[in-house]
Coordinates of C-alpha atoms and ligand atoms in Angstrom, one line a residue:
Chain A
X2 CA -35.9 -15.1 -92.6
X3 CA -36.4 -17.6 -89.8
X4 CA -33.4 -18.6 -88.0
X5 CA -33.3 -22.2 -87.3
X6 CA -31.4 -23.1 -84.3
X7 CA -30.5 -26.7 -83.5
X8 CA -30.4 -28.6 -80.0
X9 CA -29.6 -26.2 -76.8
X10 CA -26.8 -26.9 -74.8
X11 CA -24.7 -29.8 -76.7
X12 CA -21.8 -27.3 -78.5
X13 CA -18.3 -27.8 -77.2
X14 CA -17.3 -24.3 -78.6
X15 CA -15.2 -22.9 -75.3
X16 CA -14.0 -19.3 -75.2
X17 CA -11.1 -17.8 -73.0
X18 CA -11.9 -14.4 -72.9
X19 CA -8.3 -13.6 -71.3
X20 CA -6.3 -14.6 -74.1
X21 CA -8.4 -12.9 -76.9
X22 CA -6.8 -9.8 -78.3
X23 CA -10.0 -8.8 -79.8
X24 CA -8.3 -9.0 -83.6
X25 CA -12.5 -10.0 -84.9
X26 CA -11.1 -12.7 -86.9
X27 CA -14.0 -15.2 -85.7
X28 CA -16.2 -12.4 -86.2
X29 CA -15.1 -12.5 -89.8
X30 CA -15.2 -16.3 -90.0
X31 CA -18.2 -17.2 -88.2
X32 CA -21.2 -18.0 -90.5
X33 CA -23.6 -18.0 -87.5
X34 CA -23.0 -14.7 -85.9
X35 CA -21.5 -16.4 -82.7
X36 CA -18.9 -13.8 -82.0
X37 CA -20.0 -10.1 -81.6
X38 CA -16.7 -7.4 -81.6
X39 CA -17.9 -4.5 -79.0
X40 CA -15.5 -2.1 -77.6
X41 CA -12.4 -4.0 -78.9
X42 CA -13.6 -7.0 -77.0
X43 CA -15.1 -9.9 -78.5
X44 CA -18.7 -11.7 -76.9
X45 CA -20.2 -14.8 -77.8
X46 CA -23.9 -13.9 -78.2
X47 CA -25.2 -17.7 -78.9
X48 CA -23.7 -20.6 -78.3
X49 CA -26.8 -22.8 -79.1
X50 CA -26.3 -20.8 -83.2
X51 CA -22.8 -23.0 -83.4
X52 CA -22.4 -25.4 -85.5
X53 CA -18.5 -26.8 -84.6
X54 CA -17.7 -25.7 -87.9
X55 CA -14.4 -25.1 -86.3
X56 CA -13.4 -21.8 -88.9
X57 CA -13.1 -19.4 -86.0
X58 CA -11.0 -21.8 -84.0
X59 CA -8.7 -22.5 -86.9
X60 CA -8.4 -18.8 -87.4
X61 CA -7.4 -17.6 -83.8
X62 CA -3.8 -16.6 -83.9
X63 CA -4.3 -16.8 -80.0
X64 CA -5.7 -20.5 -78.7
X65 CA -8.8 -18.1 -77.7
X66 CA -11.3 -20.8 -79.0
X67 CA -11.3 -24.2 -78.9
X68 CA -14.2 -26.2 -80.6
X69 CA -14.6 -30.0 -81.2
X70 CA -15.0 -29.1 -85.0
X71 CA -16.7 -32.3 -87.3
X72 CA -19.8 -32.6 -89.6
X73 CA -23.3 -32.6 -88.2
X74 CA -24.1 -35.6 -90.8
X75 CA -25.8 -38.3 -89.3
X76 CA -24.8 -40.6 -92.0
X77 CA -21.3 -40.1 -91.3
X78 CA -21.6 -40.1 -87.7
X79 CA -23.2 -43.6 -88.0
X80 CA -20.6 -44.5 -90.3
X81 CA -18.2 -43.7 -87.6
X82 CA -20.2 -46.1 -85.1
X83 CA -20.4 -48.7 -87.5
X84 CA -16.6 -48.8 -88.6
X85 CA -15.5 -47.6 -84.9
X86 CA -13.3 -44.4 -87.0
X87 CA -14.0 -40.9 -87.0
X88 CA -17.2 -39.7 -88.5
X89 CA -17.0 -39.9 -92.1
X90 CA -19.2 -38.6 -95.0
X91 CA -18.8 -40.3 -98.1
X92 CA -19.1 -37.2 -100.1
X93 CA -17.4 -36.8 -103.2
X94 CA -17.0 -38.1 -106.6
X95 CA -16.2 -41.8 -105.3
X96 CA -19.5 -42.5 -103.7
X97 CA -21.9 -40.7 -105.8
X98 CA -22.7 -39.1 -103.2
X99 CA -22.5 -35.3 -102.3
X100 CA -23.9 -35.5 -98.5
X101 CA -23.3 -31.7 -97.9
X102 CA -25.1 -30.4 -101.1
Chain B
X17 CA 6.2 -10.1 -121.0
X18 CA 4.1 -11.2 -118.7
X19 CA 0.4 -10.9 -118.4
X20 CA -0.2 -8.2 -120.5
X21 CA 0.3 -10.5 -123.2
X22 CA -2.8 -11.6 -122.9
X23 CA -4.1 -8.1 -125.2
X24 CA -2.2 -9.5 -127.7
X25 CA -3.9 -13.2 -127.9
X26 CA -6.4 -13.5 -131.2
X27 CA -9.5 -12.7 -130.0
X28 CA -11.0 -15.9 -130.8
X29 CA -8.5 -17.6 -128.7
X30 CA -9.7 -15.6 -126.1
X31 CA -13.4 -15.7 -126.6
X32 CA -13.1 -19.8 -127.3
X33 CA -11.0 -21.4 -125.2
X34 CA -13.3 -21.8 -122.5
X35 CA -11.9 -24.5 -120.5
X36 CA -8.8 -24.9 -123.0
X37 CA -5.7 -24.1 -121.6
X38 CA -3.9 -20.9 -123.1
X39 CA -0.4 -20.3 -122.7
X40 CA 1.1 -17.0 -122.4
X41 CA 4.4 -15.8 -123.6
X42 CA 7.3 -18.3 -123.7
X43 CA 7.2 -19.4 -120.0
X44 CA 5.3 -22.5 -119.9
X45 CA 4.5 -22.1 -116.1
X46 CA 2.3 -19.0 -116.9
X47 CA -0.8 -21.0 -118.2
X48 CA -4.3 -20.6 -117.6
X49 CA -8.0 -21.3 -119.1
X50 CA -10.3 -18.8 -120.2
X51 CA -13.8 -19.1 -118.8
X52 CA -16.8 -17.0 -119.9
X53 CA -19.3 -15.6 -116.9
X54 CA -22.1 -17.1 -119.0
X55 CA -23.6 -20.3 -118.1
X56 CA -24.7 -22.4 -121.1
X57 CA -26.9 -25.4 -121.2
X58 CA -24.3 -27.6 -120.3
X59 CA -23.8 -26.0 -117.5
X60 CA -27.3 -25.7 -116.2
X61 CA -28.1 -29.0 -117.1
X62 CA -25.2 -30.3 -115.1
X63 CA -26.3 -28.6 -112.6
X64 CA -29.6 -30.6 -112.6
X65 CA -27.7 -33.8 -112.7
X66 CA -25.8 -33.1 -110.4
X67 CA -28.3 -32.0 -107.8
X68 CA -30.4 -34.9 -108.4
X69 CA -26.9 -37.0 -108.3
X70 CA -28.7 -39.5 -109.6
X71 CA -26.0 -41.9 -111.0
X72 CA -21.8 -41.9 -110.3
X73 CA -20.5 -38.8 -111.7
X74 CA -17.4 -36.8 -111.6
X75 CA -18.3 -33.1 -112.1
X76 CA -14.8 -31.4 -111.8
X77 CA -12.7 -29.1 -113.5
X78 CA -8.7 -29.2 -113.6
X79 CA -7.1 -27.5 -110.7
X80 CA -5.1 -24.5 -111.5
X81 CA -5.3 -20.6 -112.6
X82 CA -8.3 -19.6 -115.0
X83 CA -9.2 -16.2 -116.2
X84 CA -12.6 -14.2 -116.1
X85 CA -12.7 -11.2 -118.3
X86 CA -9.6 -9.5 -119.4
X87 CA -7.7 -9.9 -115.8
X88 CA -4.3 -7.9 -115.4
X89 CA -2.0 -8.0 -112.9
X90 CA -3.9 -5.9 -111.0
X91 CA -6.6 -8.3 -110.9
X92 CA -8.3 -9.8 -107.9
X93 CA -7.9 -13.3 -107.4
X94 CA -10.3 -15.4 -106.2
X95 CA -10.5 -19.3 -104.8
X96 CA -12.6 -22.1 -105.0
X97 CA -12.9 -26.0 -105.5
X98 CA -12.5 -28.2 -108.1
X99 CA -16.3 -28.9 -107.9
X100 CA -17.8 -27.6 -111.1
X101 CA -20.6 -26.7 -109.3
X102 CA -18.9 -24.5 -106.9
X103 CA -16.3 -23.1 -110.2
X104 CA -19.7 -22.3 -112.2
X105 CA -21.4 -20.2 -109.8
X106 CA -18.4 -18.3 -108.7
X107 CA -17.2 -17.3 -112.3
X108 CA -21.4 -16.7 -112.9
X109 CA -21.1 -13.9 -110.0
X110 CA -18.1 -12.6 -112.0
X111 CA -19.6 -11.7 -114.5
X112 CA -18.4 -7.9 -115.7
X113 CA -15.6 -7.9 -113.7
X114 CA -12.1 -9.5 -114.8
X115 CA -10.5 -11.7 -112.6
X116 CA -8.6 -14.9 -111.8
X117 CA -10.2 -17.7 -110.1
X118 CA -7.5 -20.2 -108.5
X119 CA -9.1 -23.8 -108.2
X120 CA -7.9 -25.9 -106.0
X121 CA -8.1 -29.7 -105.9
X122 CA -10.6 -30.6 -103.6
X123 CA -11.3 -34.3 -105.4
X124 CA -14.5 -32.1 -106.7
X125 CA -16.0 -31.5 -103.4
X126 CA -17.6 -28.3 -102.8
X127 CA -15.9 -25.8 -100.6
X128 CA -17.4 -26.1 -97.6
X129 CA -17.3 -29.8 -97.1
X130 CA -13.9 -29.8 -98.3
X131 CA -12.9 -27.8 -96.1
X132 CA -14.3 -29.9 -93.7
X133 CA -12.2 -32.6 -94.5
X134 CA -9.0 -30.2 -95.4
X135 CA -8.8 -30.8 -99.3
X136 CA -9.8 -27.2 -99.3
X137 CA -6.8 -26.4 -96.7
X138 CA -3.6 -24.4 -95.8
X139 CA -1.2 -26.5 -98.0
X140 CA -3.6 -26.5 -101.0
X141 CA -4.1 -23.8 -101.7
X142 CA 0.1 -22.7 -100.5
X143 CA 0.7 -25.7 -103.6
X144 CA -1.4 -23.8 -105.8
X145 CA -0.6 -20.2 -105.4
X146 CA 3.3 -21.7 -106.3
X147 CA 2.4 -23.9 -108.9
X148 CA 0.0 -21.2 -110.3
X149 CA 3.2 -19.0 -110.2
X150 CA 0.6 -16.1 -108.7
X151 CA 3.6 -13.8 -107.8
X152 CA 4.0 -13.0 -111.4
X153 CA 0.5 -13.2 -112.3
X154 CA -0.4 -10.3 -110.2
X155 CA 1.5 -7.3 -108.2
X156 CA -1.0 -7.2 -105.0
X157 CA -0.3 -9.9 -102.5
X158 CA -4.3 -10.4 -101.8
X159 CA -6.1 -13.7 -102.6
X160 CA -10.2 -13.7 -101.6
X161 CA -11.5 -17.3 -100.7
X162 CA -15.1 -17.8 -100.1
X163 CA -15.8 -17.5 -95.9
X164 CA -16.6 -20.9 -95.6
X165 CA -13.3 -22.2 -96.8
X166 CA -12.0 -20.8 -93.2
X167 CA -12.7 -23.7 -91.7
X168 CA -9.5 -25.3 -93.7
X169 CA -7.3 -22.5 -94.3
X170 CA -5.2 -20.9 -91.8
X171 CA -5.1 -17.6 -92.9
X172 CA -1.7 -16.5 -91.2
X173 CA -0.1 -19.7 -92.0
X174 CA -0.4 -18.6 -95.9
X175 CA 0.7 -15.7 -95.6
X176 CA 3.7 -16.6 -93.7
X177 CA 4.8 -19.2 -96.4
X178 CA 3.6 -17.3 -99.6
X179 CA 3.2 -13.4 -98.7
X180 CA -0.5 -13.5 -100.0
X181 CA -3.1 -11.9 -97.5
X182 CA -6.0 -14.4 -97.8
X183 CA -9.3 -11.7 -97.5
X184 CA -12.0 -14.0 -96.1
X185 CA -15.2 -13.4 -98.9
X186 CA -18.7 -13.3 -98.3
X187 CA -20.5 -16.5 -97.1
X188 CA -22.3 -16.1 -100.5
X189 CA -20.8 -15.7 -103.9
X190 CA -23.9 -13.5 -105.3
X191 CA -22.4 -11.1 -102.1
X192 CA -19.6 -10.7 -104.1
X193 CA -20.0 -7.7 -106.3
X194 CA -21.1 -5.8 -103.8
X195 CA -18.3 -7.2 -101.5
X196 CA -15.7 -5.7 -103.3
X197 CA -17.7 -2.3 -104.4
X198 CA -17.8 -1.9 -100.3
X199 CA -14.2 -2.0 -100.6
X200 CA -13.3 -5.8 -99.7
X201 CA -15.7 -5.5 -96.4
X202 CA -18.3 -7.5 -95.2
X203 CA -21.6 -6.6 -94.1
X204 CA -22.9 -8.8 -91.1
X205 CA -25.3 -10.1 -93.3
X206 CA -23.3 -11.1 -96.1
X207 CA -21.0 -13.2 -93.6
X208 CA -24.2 -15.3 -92.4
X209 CA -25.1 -18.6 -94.4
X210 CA -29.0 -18.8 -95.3
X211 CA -30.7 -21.4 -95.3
X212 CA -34.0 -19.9 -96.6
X213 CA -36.9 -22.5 -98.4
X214 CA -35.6 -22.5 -101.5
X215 CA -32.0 -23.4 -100.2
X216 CA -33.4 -26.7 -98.5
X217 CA -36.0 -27.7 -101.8
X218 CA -32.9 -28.1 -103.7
X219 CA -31.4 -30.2 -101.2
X220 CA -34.6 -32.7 -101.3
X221 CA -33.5 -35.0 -104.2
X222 CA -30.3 -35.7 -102.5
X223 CA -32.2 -36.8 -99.5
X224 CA -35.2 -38.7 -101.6
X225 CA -32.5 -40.7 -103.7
X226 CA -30.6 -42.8 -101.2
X227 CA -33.9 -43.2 -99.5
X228 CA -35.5 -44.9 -102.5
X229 CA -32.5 -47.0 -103.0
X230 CA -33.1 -49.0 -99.9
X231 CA -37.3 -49.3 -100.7
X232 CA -36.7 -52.1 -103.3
X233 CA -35.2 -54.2 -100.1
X234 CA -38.3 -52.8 -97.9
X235 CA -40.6 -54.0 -100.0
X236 CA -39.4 -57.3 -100.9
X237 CA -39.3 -57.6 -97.2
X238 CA -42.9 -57.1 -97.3
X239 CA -44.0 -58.9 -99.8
X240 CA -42.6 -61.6 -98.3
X241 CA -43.6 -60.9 -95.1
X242 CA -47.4 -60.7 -96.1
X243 CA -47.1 -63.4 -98.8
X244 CA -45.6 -66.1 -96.5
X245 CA -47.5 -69.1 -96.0
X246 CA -46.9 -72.6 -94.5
X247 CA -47.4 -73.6 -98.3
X248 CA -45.4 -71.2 -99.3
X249 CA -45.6 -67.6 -100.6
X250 CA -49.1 -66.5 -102.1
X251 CA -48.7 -64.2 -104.3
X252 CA -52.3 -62.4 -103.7
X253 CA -51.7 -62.4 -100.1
X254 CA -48.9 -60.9 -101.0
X255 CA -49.9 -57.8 -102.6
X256 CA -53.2 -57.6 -101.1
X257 CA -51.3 -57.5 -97.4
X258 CA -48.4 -55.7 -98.1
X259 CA -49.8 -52.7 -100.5
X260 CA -50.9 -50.3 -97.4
X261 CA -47.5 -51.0 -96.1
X262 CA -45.8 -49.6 -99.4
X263 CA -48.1 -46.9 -99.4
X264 CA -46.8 -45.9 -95.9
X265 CA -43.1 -46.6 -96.9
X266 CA -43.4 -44.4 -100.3
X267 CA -44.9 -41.7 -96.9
X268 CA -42.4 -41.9 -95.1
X269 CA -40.0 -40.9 -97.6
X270 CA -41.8 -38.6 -98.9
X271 CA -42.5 -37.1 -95.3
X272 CA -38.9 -37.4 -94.0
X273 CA -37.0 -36.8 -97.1
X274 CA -39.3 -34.0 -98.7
X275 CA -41.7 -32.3 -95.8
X276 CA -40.0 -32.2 -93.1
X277 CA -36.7 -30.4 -94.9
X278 CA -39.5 -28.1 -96.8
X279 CA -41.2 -26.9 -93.5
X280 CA -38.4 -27.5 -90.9
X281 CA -38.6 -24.0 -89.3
X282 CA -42.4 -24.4 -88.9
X283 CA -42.5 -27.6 -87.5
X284 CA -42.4 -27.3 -83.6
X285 CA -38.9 -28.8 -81.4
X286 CA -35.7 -28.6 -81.9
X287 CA -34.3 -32.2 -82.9
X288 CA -34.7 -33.8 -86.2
X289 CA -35.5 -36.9 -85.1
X290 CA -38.5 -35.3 -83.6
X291 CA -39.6 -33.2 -86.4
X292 CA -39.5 -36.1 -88.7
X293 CA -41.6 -38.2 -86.3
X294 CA -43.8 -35.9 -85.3
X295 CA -44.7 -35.0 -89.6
X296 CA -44.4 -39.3 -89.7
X297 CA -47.6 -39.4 -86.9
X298 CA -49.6 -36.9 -88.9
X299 CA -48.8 -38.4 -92.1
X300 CA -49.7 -41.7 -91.1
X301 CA -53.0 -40.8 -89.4
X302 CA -54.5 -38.9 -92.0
X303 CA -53.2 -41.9 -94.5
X304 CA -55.0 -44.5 -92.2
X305 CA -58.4 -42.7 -92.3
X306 CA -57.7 -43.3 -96.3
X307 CA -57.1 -46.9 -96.0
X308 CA -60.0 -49.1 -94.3
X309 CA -59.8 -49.7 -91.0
X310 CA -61.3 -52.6 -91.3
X311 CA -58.9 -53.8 -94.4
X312 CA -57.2 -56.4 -92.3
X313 CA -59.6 -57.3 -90.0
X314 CA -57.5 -57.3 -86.9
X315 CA -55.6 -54.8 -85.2
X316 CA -52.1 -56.2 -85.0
X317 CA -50.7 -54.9 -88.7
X318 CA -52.5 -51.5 -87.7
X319 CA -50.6 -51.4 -84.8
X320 CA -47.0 -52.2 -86.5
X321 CA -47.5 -49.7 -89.0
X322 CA -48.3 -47.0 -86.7
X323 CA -45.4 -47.9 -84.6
X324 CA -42.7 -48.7 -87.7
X325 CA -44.0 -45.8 -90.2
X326 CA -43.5 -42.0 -87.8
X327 CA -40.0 -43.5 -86.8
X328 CA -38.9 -44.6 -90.5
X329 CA -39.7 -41.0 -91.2
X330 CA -37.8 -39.6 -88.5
X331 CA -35.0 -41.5 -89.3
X332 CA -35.0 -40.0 -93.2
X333 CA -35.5 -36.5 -91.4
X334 CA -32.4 -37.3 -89.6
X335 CA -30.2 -38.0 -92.3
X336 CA -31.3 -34.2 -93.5
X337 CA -29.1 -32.8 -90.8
X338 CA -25.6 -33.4 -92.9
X339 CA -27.4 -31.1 -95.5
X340 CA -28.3 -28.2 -93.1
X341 CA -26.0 -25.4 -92.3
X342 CA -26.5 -25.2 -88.7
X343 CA -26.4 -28.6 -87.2
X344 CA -24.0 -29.3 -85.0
X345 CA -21.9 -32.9 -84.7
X346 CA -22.7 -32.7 -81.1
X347 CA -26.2 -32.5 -81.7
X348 CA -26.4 -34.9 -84.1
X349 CA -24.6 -37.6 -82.3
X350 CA -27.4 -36.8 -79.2
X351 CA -29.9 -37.7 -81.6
X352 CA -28.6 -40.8 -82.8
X353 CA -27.6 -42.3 -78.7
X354 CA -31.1 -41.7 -78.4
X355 CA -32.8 -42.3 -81.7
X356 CA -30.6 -45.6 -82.7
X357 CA -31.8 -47.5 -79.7
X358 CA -35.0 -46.4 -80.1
X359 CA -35.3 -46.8 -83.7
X360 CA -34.3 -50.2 -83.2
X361 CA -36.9 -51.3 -80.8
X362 CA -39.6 -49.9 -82.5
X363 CA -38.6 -51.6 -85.6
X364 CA -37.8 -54.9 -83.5
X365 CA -41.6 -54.5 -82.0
X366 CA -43.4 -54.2 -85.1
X367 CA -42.1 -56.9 -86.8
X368 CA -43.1 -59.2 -83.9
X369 CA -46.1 -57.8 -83.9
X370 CA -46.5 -58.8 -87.2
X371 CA -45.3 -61.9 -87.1
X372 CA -48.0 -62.9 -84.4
X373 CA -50.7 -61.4 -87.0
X374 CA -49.1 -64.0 -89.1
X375 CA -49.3 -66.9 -86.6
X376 CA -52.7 -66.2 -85.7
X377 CA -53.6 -66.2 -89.1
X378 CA -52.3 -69.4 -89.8
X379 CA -54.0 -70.3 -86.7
X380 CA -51.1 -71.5 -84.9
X381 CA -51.5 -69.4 -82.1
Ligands
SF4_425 S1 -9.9 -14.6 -83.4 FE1 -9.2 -15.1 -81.3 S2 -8.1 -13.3 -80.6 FE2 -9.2 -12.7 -82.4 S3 -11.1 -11.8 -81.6 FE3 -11.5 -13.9 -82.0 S4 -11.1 -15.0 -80.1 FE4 -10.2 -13.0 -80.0
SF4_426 S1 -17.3 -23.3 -84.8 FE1 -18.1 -22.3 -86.6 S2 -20.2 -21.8 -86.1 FE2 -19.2 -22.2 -84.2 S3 -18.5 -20.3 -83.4 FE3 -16.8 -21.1 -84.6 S4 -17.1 -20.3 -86.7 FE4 -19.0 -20.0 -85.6

C-alpha cells in the first residue's frame, strides 16, 4: 500500500516525553502509527502521519499529549470562516450530507 | 431468569425478529433486537443509496442492545453508531460468532465522525451501558468499541463510572475475527486505517454530487454570460459561446471530484489544492487541443478558461480532504489562507477577462 502523507510541518500534536509513563495507550489509539512503544518508552516516529484526530490525546491518563484535535474538512473549515464559529461539517441525517463517508 | 431465557424463545421469534424488539423474561428493561449476520437486498441496496446520498435520507437504526447469534452472558459486547451503515457492517463481520452489539445514538453518523463531534462519546455510551442494563446482560466487565471511536471516549472515565473495561478494537471491523482469535490483541496493522483505491472510489459520488448541484448556477451564469447582448440575450450566441465552457465545467468535476481522489497517491505534491490543479492543467490542455483553437477567434475566452478551469478543479480536489483519513485540520486550513485568496482572484480575473471579450465584441472597446 502507498502511504499518503499530507502537508509537512503544520501538526500541532506536542509530546512531553517527561510525563509519559509509557502505558502504550496512544499506541493502541493512534490509526497513523505516530507513537512507537520501545523499551517501555514511547517515540513519536512521524509527526507529518498525524491527523489531529485527537484519540491518543483524549486517551492519555497523563496530559503527555496535547493536540489541537478537529476535522481536516475543508467544507467545514470554510463554514467556520464564513459563520466566524468553529469548523463545522454538516454531516449527518439533517443535511443530506455525510462529509466523512 | 436472565439471559438464558433466550434458549427458550420460539425459534421463529428468534430467527424473525430482525430489527423487532424481543423481550426477555418479565423485566421489561432486558430487551433487545435480533439481527441476522446476513445482509439482504435491503441492506445492500441501502448501502448504494446511501453512498451515492443522493436525496435526504435518514439511515438509522434505534439505539440500544441487539443480539447476533445466540449471545450468553458470556458474550462479547461490541459498540457502534446508530448509522445503519456502520450497524450493517459490524454485525456482517459477526457473522458465526454470538454477540451483543450496543448502538449508540450518534444522530446516524458513522463512528468516526461522531466521534469527532462527541455523539460517539464518554457519556453515550456510560447512558447506554445503564440503560441497556449491561451488568445483567453479561458477567465480564469488557465492552470492544471500534479504534476509531477513541477519539470520543475516554476509556478510564468509563470504567470509573460503569466498571466496564472499554478494549479499543481494530481500526477495521473485517479485523475483527481475527482480533479476538489473537486473544483481544491488535496487530500493528490492524490498528492502521487504509485508505487503499478502492476505499477513495467509493467516496467519489459523495464528492461528484454536491459538485453537480452548483453546475446548474455555473451554467446559467454562462449562458448568460455568452448570450448577453446590447439587445438582449441571443440565444445562439448563447450556446454556441458558452458550450466549451460547460464542457470544461463537467472536466473539472470530473477531474477534481473523480481523478484526482482515484490517483491521489500518484499525483506528485503534497497539498490538495495542488494536486487538483495540477490534474485541472492537464485536463484542460488536452481538452483544448479537442476544441478549435480557432473556435472563438480571439484569445481572451481561451485565456479565462485556462485560468478559471485548473483552479475550479482544485478547489473540488480540496473539498476531498474531509473524506480522506489522513488530512489534518491544520493542513487544510493552510490550504484554504492560501487557496481562498487565490481562488478568488483567479476567478475575479477571468471573468474580466471575459467581459472585455464581450466589449470588444460589441465593439465598444
Ligand atoms: S498514553 Fe500517554 S502516558 Fe501512555 S504511553 Fe502514550 S503518551 Fe505515554
Ligand atoms: S491525533 Fe490522532 S493521528 Fe495524531 S498522533 Fe494522536 S491518535 Fe495519532
Amino acid at each position: 500500500m502507498v502511504y499518503m502523507k499530507y502537508i509537512a510541518d503544520v501538526v500541532t500534536l506536542e509530546f512531553f516525553q517527561e510525563k509519559c509513563t509509557g502505558c502504550g495507550k496512544c499506541v493502541e489509539v493512534c490509526p497513523h502509527g505516530v507513537f512507537l512503544l520501545q523499551d517501555k518508552k514511547v517515540f513519536i516516529t512521524d509527526r507529518d502521519r498525524c491527523m489531529e484526530c485527537g484519540a491518543c490525546a483524549n486517551n492519555c491518563e497523563f496530559g503527555a499529549i496535547n493536540v489541537n484535535s478537529g476535522v481536516g474538512c475543508a467544507a467545514a473549515i470554510i463554514n467556520g470562516m464564513i459563520t466566524g464559529g468553529p469548523p463545522s461539517c454538516d454531516c449527518g441525517v439533517e443535511s443530506g450530507s455525510n462529509c466523512c463517508g | 431468569m436472565g439471559i438464558e431465557k433466550l434458549s427458550f424463545l420460539p425459534p421463529t421469534a428468534v430467527k424473525k425478529a430482525a430489527g423487532q424488539p424481543v423481550a426477555l423474561g418479565d423485566s421489561p428493561r432486558r430487551v433487545f433486537s435480533k439481527v441476522e449476520p446476513d445482509w439482504t437486498w435491503k441492506d445492500y441496496w441501502g448501502e448504494i443509496k446511501c453512498r451515492v446520498s443522493s436525496f435526504r435520507m435518514r439511515y438509522t437504526v434505534n439505539p440500544g442492545l441487539y443480539a447476533v447469534g445466540e449471545p450468553d452472558e458470556a458474550s462479547d459486547v461490541f459498540v457502534t453508531a446508530n448509522y445503519k451503515l456502520s450497524f450493517d457492517i459490524l454485525r456482517r463481520e459477526l457473522r458465526g460468532l454470538n454477540a451483543w452489539i450496543i448502538v449508540l445514538d450518534t444522530k446516524g453518523i458513522n463512528v468516526w465522525c461522531a466521534a469527532g463531534k462527541g455523539t460517539f462519546g464518554t457519556n453515550e455510551l456510560i447512558n447506554r451501558i445503564k440503560e441497556t442494563n449491561l451488568h445483567n446482560v453479561v458477567t465480564r466487565r469488557r465492552i470492544i468499541i471500534p479504534q476509531l471511536g477513541a477519539v470520543g471516549v475516554n476509556a478510564r472515565i468509563v470504567q470509573q463510572r460503569t466498571g466496564f473495561r472499554v478494549y479499543f478494537g481494530p481500526a477495521h471491523a473485517k479485523d475483527i475475527s481475527a482480533y479476538i482469535r489473537a486473544g483481544y490483541i491488535k496487530t500493528p496493522e490492524m490498528r492502521l486505517v487504509r485508505f487503499n483505491m478502492l476505499d477513495r472510489l467509493v467516496l467519489t459520488p459523495m464528492e461528484i454530487n454536491p459538485a453537480m448541484k452548483k453546475f446548474p448556477l455555473f451554467g446559467l451564469i454562462v449562458l448568460i454570460l455568452f448570450g448577453i447582448q446590447p439587445s438582449g440575450i441571443l440565444f445562439k450566441d448563447a450556446w454556441e459561446g458558452g458550450l466549451p465552457f460547460l464542457i470544461l465545467g463537467l472536466m473539472s468535476v470530473f477531474i477534481g471530484a473523480f481523478i484526482t481522489p482515484l490517483l491521489l497517491p500518484f499525483i506528485p505534491f503534497r497539498s490538495f489544492a495542488v494536486k487538483g490543479w495540477l490534474t485541472g492543467v492537464i485536463a484542460v490542455f488536452a481538452l483544448m487541443k479537442g476544441i478549435e483553437l480557432s473556435y472563438y477567434k480571439s484569445l481572451l475566452p481561451l485565456a479565462a478558461a485556462y485560468i478559471f478551469f485548473p483552479f475550479a478543479s482544485s478547489y473540488i480536489a480540496l473539498q476531498f480532504t474531509g473524506s480522506t483519513t489522513f488530512t489534518s485540520m491544520s493542513g487544510v486550513k493552510k490550504e484554504l489562507k492560501i487557496g481562498v485568496p487565490v481562488y478568488l482572484t483567479a476567478t475575479a480575473l477571468s471573468l474580466l477577462i471575459l467581459i472585455i471579450y464581450k466589449l470588444s465584441q460589441w465593439g465598444i472597446i
